[in-house]
CSV table of C-alpha atoms in Angstrom, one decimal:
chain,number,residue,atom,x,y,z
A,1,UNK,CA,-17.9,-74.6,-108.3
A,2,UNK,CA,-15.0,-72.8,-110.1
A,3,UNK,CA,-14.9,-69.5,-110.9
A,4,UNK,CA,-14.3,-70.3,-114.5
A,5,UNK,CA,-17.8,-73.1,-114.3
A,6,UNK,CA,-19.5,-70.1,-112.9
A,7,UNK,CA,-19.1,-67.8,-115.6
A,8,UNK,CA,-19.3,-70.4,-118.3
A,9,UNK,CA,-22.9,-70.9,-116.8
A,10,UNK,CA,-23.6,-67.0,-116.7
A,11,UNK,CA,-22.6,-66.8,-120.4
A,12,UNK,CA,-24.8,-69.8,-121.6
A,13,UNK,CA,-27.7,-68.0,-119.6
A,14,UNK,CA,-27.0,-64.7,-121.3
A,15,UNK,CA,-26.8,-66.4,-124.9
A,16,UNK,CA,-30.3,-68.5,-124.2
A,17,UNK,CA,-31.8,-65.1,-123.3
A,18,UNK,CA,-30.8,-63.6,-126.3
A,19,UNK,CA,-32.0,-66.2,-128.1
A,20,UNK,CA,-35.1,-66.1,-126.7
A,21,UNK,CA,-35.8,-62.6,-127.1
A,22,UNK,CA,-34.8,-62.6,-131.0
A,23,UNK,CA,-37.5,-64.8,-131.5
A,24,UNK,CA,-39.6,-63.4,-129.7
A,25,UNK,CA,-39.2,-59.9,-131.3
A,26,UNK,CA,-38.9,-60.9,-134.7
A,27,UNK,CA,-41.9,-63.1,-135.0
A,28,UNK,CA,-45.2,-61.2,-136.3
A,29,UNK,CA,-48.1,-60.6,-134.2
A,30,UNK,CA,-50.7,-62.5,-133.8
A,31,UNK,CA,-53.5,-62.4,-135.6
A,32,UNK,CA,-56.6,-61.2,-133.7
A,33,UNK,CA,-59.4,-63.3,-133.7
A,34,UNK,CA,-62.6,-62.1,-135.1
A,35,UNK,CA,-65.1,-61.7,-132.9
A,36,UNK,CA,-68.3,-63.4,-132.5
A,37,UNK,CA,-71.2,-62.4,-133.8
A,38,UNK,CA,-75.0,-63.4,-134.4
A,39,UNK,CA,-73.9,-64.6,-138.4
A,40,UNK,CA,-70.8,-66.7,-137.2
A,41,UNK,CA,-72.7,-68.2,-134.4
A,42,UNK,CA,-75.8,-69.2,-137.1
A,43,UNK,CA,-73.4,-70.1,-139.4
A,44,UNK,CA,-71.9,-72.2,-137.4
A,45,UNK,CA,-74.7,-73.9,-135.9
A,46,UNK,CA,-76.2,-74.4,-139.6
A,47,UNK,CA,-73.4,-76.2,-140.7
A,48,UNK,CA,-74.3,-78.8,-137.1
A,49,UNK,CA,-77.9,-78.4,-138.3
A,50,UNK,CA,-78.6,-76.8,-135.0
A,51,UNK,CA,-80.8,-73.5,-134.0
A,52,UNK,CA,-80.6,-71.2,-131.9
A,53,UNK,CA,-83.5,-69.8,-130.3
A,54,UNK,CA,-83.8,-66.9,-127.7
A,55,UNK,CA,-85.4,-67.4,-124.0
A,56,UNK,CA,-89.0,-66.7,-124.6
A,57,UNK,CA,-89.2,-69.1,-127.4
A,58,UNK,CA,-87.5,-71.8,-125.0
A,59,UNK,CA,-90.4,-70.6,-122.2
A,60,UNK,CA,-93.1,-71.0,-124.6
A,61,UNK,CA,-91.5,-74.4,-125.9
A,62,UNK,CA,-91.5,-75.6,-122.5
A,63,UNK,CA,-95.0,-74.5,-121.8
A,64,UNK,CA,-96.9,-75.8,-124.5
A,65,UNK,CA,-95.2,-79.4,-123.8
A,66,UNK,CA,-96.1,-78.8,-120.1
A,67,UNK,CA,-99.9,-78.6,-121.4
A,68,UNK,CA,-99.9,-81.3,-123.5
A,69,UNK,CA,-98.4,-83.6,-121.1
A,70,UNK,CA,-101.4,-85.9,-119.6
A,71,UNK,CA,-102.6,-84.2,-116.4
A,72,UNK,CA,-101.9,-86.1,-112.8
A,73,UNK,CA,-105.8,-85.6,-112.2
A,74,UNK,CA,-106.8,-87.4,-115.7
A,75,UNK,CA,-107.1,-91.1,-115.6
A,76,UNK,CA,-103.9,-92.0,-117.9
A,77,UNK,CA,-105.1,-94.9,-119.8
A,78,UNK,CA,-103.7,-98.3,-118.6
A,79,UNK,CA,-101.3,-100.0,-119.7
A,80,UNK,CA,-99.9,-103.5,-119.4
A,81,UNK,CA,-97.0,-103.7,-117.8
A,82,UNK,CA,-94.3,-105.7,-120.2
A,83,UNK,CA,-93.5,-109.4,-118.9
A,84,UNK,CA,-90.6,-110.1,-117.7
A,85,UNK,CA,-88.5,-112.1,-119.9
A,86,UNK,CA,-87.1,-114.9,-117.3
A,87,UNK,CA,-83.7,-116.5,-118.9
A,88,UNK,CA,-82.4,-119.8,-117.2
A,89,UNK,CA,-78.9,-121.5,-118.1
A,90,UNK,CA,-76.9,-124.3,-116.7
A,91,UNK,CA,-73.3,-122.9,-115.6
A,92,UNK,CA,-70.5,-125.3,-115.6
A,93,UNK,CA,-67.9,-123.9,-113.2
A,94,UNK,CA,-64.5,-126.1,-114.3
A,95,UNK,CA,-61.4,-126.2,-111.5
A,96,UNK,CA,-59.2,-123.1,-112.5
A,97,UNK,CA,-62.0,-120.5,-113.8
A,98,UNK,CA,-61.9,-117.6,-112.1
A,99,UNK,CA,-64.5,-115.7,-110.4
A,100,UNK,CA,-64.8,-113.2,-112.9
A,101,UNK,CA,-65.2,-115.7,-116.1
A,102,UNK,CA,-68.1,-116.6,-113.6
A,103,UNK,CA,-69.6,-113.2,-113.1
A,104,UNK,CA,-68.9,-112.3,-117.4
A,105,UNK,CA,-70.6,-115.8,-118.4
A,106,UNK,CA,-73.5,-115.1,-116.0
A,107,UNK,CA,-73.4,-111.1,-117.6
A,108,UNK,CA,-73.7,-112.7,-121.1
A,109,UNK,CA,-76.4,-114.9,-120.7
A,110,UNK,CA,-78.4,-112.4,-119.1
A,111,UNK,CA,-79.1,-113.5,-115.4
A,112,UNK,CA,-77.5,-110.7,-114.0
A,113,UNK,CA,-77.1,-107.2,-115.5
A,114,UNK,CA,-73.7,-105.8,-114.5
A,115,UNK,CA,-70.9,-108.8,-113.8
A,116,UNK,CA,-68.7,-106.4,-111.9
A,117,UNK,CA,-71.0,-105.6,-109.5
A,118,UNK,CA,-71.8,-109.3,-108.8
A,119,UNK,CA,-67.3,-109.9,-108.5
A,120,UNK,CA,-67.9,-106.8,-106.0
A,121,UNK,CA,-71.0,-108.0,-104.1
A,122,UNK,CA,-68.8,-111.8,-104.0
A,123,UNK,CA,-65.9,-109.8,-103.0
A,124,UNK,CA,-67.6,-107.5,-99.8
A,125,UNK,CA,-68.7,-110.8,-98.6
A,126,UNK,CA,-65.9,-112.4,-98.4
A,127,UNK,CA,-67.1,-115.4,-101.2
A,128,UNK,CA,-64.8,-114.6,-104.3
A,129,UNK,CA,-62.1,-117.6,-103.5
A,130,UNK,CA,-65.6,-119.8,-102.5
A,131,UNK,CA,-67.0,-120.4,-105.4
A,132,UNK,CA,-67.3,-124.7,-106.2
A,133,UNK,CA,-66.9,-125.8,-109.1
A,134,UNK,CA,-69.7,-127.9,-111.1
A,135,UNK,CA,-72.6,-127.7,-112.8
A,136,UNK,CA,-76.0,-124.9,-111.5
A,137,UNK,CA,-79.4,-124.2,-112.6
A,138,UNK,CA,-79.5,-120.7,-112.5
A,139,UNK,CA,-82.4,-117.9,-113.6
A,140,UNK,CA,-82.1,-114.1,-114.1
A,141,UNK,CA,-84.9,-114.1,-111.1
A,142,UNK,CA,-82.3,-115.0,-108.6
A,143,UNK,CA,-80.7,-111.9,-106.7
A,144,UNK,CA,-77.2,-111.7,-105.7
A,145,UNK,CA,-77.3,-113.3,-102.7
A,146,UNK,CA,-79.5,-116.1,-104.2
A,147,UNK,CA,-76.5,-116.6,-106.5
A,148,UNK,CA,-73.9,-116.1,-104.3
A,149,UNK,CA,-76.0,-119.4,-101.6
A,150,UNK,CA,-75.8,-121.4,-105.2
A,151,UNK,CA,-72.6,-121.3,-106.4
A,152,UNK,CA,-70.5,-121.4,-103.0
């Protein structure tokens, strides 16, 4: 570095500094914000259609839905437990579809619930590049591994 680049440098330093500083001094100050008070805050949570309530009422809110909740010593009345729905398709693996198609078709017809985590369950065993292709009976009361024995 030159003596000349070197003070050139020092000078465009200087100048930015300046610059920096008028703008800085000339610009007003900011405004200070107002502060926060129990009218904004209703306001506010008005316009959300919100409330605020203070900690008692939450307390008391908490333990009157606490009392009307069925007690564990009272027999709760019985009820049926909902059948479960059982969905069956045929899937038609063709030569070229990938593992995922497999997992999203199986996903959309509702034999299994999450498709990644079936690609993930094919995968930690080692069966993603085993799946034949053809055609399978499958039912949503199969598990994964179920699956997994039917399609490879």
């Amino acid at each position: 570095m030159t003596n000349n680049t070197l003070r050139g440098f020092s000078a465009g330093m200087i100048l930015a500094t300046g610059l920096i500083a008028g703008v800085y001094f000339t610009q007003a100050p900011p405004e200070k914000e107002a502060e926060l008070n129990d009218n904004i805050v209703n306001t506010y949570l008005h316009s959300k259609n919100m409330t605020a309530i203070t900690t008692e009422e939450l307390q008391t809110l908490k333990a009157s839905r606490a009392a009307a909740a069925p007690k564990a010593s009272e027999p709760a009345t019985e009820a049926k437990p909902a059948e479960k729905v059982v969905y069956n398709t045929t899937l038609h693996v063709s030569r070229g579809m990938s593992t995922g198609e497999v997992c999203d078709f199986l996903e959309k017809e509702k034999i299994i619930k999450d498709g990644k985590s079936f690609l993930k369950y094919l995968r930690s065993h080692k069966l993603e590049g085993e799946v034949r292709f053809g055609s399978y009976k499958v039912n949503s009361k199969m598990n994964f591994k179920k699956l997994a024995d039917t399609l490879t």
